[in-house]
Coordinates of C-alpha atoms in Angstrom, one line a residue:
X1 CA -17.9 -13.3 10.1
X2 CA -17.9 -15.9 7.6
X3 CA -15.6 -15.9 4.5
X4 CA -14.5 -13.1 6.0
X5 CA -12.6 -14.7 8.2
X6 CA -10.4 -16.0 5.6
X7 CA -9.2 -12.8 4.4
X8 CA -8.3 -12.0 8.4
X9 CA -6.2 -15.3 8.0
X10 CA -4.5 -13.8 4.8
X11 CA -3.2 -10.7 6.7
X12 CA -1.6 -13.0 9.2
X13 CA -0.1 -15.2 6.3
X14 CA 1.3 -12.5 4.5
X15 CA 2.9 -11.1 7.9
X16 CA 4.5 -15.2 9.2
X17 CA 5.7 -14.8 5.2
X18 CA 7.9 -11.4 5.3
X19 CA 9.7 -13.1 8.4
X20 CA 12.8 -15.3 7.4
X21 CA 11.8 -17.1 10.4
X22 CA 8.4 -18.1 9.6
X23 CA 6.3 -19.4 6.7
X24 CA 8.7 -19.6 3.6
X25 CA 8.5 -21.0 0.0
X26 CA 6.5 -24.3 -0.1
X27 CA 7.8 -25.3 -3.7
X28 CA 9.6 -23.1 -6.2
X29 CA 9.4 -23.5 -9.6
X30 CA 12.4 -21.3 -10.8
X31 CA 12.0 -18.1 -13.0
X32 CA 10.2 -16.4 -10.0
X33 CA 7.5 -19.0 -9.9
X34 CA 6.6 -19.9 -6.0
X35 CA 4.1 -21.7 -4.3
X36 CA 3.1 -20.5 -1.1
X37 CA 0.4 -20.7 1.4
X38 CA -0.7 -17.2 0.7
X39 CA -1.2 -18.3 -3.0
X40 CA -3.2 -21.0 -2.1
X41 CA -5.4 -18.6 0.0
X42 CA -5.4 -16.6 -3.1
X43 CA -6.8 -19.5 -5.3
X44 CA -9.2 -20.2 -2.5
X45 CA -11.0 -16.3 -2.3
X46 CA -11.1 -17.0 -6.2
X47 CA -12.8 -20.3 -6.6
X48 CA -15.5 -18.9 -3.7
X49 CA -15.8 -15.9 -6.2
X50 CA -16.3 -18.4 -9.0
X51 CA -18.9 -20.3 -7.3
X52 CA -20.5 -17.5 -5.5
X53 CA -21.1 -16.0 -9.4
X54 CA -22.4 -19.4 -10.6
X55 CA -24.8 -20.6 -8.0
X56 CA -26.1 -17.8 -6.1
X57 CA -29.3 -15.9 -7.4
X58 CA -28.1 -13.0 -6.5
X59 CA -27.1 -9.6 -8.4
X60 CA -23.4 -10.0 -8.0
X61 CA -22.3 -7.0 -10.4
X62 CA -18.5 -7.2 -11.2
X63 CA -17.5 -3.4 -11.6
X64 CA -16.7 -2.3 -15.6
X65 CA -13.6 -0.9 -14.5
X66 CA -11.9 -3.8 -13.0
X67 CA -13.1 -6.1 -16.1
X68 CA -11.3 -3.3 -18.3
X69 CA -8.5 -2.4 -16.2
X70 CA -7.5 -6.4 -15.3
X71 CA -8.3 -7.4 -18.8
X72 CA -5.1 -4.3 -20.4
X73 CA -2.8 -5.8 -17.8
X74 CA -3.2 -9.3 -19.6
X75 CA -2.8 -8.0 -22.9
X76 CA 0.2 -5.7 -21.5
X77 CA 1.9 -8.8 -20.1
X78 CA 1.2 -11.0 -23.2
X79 CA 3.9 -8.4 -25.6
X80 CA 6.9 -9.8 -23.2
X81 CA 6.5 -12.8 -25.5
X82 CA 7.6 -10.7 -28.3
X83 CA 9.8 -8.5 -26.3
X84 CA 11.5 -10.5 -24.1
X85 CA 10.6 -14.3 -24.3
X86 CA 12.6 -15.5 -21.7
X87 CA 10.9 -13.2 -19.6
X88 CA 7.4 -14.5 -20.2
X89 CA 7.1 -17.0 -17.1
X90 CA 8.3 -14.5 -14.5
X91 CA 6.0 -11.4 -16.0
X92 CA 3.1 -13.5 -16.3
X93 CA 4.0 -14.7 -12.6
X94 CA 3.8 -11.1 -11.5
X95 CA 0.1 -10.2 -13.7
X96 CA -1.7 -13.8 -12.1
X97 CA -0.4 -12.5 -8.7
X98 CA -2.2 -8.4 -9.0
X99 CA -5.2 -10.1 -11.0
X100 CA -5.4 -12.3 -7.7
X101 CA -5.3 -9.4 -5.7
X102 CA -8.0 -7.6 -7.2
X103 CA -10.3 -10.4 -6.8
X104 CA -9.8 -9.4 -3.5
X105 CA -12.2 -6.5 -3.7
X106 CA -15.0 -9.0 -5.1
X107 CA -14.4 -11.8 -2.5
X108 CA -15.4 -8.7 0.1
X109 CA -17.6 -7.5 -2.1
X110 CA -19.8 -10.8 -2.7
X111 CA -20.2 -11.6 1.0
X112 CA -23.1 -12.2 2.5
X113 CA -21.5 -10.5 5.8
X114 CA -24.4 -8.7 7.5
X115 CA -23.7 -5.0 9.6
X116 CA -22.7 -6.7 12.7
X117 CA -20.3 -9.8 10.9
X118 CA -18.7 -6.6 8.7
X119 CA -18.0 -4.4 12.0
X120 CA -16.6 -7.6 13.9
X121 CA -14.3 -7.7 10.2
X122 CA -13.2 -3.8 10.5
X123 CA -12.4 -4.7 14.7
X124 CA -10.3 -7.9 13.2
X125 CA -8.6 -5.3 10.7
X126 CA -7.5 -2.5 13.6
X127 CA -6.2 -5.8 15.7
X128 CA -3.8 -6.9 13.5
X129 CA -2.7 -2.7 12.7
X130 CA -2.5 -2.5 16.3
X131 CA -0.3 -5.4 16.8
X132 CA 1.9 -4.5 14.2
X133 CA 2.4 -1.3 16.1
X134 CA 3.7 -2.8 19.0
X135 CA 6.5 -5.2 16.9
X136 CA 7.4 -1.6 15.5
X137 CA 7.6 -0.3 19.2
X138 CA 9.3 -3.1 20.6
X139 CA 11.5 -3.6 17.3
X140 CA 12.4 0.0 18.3
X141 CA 13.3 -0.7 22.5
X142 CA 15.1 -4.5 20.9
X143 CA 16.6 -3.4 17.8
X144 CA 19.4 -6.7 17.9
X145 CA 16.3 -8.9 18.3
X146 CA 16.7 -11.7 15.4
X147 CA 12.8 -11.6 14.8
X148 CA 12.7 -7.8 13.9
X149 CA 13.4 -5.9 10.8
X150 CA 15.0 -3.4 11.7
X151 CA 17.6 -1.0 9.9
X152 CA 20.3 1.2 10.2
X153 CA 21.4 4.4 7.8
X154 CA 25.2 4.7 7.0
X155 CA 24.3 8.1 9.1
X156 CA 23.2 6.0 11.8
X157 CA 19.7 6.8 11.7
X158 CA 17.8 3.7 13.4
X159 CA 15.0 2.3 11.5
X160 CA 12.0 -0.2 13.2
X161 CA 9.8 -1.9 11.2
X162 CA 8.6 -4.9 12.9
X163 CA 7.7 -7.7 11.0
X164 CA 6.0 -6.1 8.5
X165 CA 8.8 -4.0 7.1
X166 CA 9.2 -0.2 6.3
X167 CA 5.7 -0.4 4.4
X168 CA 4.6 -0.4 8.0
X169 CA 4.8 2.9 8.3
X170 CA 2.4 4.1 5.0
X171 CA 0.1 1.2 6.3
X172 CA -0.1 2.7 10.0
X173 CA -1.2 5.8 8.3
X174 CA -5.0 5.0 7.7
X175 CA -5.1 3.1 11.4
X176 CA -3.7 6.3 13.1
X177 CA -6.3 8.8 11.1
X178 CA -9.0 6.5 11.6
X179 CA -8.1 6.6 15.2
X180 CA -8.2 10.3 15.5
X181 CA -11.0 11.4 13.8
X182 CA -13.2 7.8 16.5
X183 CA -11.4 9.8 18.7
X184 CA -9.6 6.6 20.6
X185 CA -6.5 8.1 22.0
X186 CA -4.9 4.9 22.8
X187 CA -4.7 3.4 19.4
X188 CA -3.7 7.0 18.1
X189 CA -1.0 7.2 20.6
X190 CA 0.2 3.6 20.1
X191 CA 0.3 4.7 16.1
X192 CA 1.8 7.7 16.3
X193 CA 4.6 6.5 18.6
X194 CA 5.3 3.7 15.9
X195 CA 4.9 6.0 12.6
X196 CA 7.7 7.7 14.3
X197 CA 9.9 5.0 15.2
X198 CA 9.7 3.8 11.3
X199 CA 11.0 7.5 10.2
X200 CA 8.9 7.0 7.3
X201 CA 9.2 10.2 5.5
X202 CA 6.7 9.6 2.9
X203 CA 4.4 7.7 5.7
X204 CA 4.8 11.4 7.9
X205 CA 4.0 13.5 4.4
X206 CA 1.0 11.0 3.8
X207 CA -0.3 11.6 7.6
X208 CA 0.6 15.5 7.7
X209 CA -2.1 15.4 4.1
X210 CA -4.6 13.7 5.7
X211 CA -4.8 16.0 8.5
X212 CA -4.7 18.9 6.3
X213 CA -7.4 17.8 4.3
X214 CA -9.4 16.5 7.2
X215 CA -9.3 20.3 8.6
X216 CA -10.0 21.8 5.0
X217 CA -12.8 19.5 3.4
X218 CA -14.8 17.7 6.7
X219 CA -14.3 19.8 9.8
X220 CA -17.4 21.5 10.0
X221 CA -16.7 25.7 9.4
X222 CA -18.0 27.1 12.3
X223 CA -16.7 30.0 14.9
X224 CA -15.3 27.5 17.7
X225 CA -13.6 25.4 15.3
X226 CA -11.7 28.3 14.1
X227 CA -10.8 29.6 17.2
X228 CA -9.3 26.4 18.5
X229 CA -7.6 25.8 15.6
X230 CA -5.9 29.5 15.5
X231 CA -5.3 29.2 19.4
X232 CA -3.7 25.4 19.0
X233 CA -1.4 27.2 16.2
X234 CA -0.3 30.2 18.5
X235 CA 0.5 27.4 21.7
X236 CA 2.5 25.2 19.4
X237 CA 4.5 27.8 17.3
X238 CA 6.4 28.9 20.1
X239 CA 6.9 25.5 21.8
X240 CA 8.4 24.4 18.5
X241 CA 10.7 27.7 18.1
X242 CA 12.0 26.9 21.8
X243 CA 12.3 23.7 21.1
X244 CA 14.2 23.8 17.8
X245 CA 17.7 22.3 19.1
X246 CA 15.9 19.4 20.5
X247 CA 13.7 18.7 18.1
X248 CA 16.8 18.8 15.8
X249 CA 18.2 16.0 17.1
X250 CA 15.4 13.9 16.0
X251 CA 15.5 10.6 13.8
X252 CA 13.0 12.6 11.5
X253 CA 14.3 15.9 11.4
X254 CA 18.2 14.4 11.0
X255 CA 16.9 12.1 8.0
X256 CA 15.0 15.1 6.7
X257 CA 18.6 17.1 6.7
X258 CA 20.5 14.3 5.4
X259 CA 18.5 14.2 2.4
X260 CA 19.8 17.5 1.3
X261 CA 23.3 17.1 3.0
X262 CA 24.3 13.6 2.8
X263 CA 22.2 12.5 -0.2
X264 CA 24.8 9.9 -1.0
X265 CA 24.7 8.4 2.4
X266 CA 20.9 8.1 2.4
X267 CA 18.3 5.9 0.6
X268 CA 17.1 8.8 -1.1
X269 CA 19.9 8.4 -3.8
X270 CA 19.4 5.1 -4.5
X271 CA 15.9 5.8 -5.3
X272 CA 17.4 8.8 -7.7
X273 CA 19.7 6.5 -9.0
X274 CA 16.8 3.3 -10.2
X275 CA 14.6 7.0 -11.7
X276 CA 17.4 7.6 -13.8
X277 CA 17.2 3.6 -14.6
X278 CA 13.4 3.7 -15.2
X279 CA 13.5 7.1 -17.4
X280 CA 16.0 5.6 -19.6
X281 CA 13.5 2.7 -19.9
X282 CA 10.3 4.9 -20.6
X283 CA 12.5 7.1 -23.0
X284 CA 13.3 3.5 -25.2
X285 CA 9.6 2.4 -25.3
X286 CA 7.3 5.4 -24.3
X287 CA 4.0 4.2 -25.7
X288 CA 3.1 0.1 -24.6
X289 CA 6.4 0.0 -22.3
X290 CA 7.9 -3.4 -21.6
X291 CA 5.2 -5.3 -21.1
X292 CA 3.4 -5.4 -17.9
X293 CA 5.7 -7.4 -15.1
X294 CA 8.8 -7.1 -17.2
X295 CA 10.6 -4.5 -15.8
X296 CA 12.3 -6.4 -13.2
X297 CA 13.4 -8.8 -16.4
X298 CA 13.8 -6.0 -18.9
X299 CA 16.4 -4.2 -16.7
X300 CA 18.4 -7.0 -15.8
X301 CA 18.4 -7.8 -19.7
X302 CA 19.9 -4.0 -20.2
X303 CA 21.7 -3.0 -17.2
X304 CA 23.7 -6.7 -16.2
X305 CA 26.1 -6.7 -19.7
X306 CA 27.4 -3.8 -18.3
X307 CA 28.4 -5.0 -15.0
X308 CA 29.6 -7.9 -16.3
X309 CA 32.0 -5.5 -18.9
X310 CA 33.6 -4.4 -15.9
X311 CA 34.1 -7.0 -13.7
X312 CA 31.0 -6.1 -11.4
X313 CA 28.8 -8.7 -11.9
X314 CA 28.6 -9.8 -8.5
X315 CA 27.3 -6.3 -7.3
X316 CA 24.7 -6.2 -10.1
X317 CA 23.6 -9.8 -8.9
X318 CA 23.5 -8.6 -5.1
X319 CA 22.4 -4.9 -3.9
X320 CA 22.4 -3.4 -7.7
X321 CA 19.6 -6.1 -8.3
X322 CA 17.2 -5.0 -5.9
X323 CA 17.7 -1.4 -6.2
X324 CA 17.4 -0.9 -10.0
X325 CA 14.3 -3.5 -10.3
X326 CA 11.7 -1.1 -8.7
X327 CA 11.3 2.6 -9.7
X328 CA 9.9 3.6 -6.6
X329 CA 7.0 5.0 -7.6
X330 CA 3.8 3.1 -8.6
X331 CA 3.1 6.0 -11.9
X332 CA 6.7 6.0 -13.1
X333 CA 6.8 2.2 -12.7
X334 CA 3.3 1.4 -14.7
X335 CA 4.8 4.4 -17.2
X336 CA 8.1 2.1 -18.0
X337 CA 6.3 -1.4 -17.8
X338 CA 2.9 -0.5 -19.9
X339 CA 3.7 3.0 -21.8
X340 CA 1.6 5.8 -22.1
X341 CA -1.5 3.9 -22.7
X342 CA -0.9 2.2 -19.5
X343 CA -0.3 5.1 -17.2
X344 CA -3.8 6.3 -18.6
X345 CA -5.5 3.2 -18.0
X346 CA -3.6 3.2 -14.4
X347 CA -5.0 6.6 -13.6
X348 CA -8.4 6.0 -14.6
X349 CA -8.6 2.3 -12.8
X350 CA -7.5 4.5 -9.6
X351 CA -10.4 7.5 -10.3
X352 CA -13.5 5.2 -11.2
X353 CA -12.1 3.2 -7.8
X354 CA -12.7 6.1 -5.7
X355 CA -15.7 7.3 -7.2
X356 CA -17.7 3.7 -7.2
X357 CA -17.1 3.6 -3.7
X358 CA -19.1 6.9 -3.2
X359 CA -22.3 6.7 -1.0
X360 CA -24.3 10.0 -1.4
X361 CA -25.9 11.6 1.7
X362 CA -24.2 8.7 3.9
X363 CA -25.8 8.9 7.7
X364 CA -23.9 10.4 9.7
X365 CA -24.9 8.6 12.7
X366 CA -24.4 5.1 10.6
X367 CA -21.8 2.4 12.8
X368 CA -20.0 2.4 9.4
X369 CA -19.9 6.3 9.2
X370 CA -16.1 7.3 10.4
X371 CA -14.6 4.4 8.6
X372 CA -16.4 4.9 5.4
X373 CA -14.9 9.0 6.3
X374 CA -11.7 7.5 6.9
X375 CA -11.1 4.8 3.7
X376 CA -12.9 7.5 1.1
X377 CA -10.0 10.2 2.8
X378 CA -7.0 7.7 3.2
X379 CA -7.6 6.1 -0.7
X380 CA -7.9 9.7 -2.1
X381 CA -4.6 10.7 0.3
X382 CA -2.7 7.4 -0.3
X383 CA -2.6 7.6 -4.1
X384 CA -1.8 10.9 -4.8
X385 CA 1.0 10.8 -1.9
X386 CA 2.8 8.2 -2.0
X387 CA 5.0 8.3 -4.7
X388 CA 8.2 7.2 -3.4
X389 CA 7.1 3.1 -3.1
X390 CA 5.8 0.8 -5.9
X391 CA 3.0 -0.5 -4.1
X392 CA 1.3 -2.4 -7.1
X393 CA 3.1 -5.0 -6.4
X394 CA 2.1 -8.8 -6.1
X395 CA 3.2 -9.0 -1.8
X396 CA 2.6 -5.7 -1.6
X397 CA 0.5 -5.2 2.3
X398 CA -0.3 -1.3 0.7
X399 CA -2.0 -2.7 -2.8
X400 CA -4.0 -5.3 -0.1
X401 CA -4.8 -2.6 1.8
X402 CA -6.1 -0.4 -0.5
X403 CA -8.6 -3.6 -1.9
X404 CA -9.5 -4.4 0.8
X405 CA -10.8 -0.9 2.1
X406 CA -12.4 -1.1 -1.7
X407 CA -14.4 -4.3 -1.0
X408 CA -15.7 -3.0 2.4
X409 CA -16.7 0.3 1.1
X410 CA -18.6 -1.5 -1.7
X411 CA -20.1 -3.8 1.1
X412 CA -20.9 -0.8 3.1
X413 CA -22.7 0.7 0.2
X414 CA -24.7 -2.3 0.1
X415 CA -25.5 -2.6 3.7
X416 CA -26.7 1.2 2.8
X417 CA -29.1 0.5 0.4
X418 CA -27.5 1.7 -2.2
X419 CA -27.2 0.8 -5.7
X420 CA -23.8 0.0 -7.1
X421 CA -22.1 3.1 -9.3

């Protein structure tokens, strides 16, 4: 597997990082400059880059898009100087960190990994989605388990998340379709069992679209199709009618009614509350924003006076912080940090993604076939969905996700034959 292996490594990294308990800080530098070992890594996949550019005689294209797309994010980040100076360091911080991320899809991209290295790679990818699965499961039966992280709603809603935390549950979310539509029952049972231990609304919405649009745009239109999907709807209508009161008494279905009825008591109006935060933002500088990785900085510039005023200081400092420093939603977020012009440049990055990664007339009968089916589906799903999670975001596992599946469907299309869009 080669380099590949490294990237394998990464995922793990990433993980022993989110636990307390694990790999930490290595050296930090104040004003939200770290070192850690999954920077290093990230050095490492761009110096191989580097090299692989320089000496290699080989037609290493790097796509227009992310030249243009990395290159606005610089100059987005370089206006905090003016902004907000003493925000410079931890902005630019954040910009180096995405910038690292994307090289991702090039360190992928560049391999030499042949069919069989890059098939062992996708196998190493569903190991680690299927061990996270089981942390979620058994973070679910040990919930007082130190290791886990776990949480409860002030409705008493139980939350598992593993290690990985609640982005578990949007990350599951490509595993589980992949595993339906290869049709290996085991890994979608193990999925399913802990997408619904997470209660992850926006992860269930994000599934409940895929499957839609699996039935819509690739199920083939023929008689028996039809009639197995109109008989499967007549069996579960009425097992789901009879079944209301227990299905009622669901974590999903009580989390779903507490959104409307105990708003206040659920996360849902603390995301509510940091949209109110992040229009107030976009309505101050609607055009360039506040510089790309600022508006973590920018808020605390704005919103901390006014804690202080009243005594609150330490609340801004503690739970305030973390809430009202993320918007919760990766368009609204780029909209407040880089303006209009950046929201554009955002949506266009995402659109010229998903098209270069487009192989026409794919074989059907191709090893790469259903997970090519899968990414293109998931990618096209994942960013028109998921709107209630900034996942742009420098330790993000969705945003290494989603460049990862990017650098394997650009190796894919290589291993095709085709020529890069």
């Amino acid at each position: 597997m080669g380099k590949l292996l490294l990237l394998i490594l990464f995922y793990w990294v990433i993980l022993l990082e989110n636990g307390d308990q694990f790999l930490g800080t290595l050296v930090n530098l104040g004003n939200g400059l770290e070192i850690r070992l999954s920077l290093i890594f990230k050095l490492i996949f761009l110096v191989l880059n580097f090299l692989t550019l320089i000496h290699f005689d080989r037609k290493f294209g790097i796509p227009a898009y992310l030249i243009w797309f990395s290159s606005f994010l610089a100059l987005s980040t370089a206006t905090v100087l003016l902004i907000s100076p003493g925000n410079f360091l931890q902005a630019l911080s954040v910009n180096l960190h995405i910038q690292l991320m994307l090289n991702i899809i090039l360190f992928v991209k560049f391999s030499k990994a042949n069919e069989g290295q890059m098939l062992t790679f996708i196998t190493f990818l569903r190991i680690f989605a299927v061990i996270n699965a089981v942390l979620v499961i058994l973070s679910g039966i040990f919930p007082d388990f130190e290791l886990f992280n776990n949480m409860t709603s002030k409705t008493g809603i139980q939350r598992s998340f593993g290690i990985m935390g609640d982005e578990v549950s949007v990350f599951l979310t490509f595993f589980l379709y992949e595993a339906i539509i290869s049709k290996k029952w085991i890994s979608t049972s193990l999925y399913a069992v802990a997408l619904i231990l997470t209660v992850g609304l926006g992860a269930i919405f994000t599934f409940l679209v895929l499957i839609i649009s699996h039935l819509i745009f690739v199920t083939p239109k023929t008689k028996i199709n039809a009639f197995l999907l109109t008989g499967s709807i007549l069996l579960l209508a009425p097992v789901i009618f009879f079944s209301y009161k227990n299905i009622s008494k669901t974590p999903v279905f009580q989390r779903i009614t507490n959104i409307s009825k105990q708003s206040d008591k659920e996360s849902s109006a603390l995301r509510m509350l940091s949209l109110q935060v992040a229009w107030d933002m976009i309505s101050e500088k609607p055009v360039l924003g506040y510089g790309y990785g600022n508006y973590a900085g920018a808020v605390r510039e704005k919103y901390r006076p006014k804690f202080v005023e009243i005594g609150r200081e330490q609340f801004f400092d503690g739970s305030a912080a973390v809430i009202l420093a993320s918007s919760f939603n990766p368009y609204i977020q780029m909209l407040a940090e880089s303006g209009m012009v950046g929201l554009i440049a955002f949506i266009l990055f995402l659109i010229f993604l998903y098209r270069a990664t487009k192989i026409p007339e794919f074989d059907k009968n191709s090893a790469f076939y259903t997970f090519y089916s899968a990414a293109r589906m998931w990618l096209l799903v994942f960013f028109i969905t998921t709107l209630s999670a900034s996942w742009l975001l420098p330790v993000s596992f969705l945003f290494l996700l989603v460049v990862t599946l990017t650098g394997v469907l650009y190796k894919i299309k290589e291993l095709n034959g085709s020529q890069y869009s």
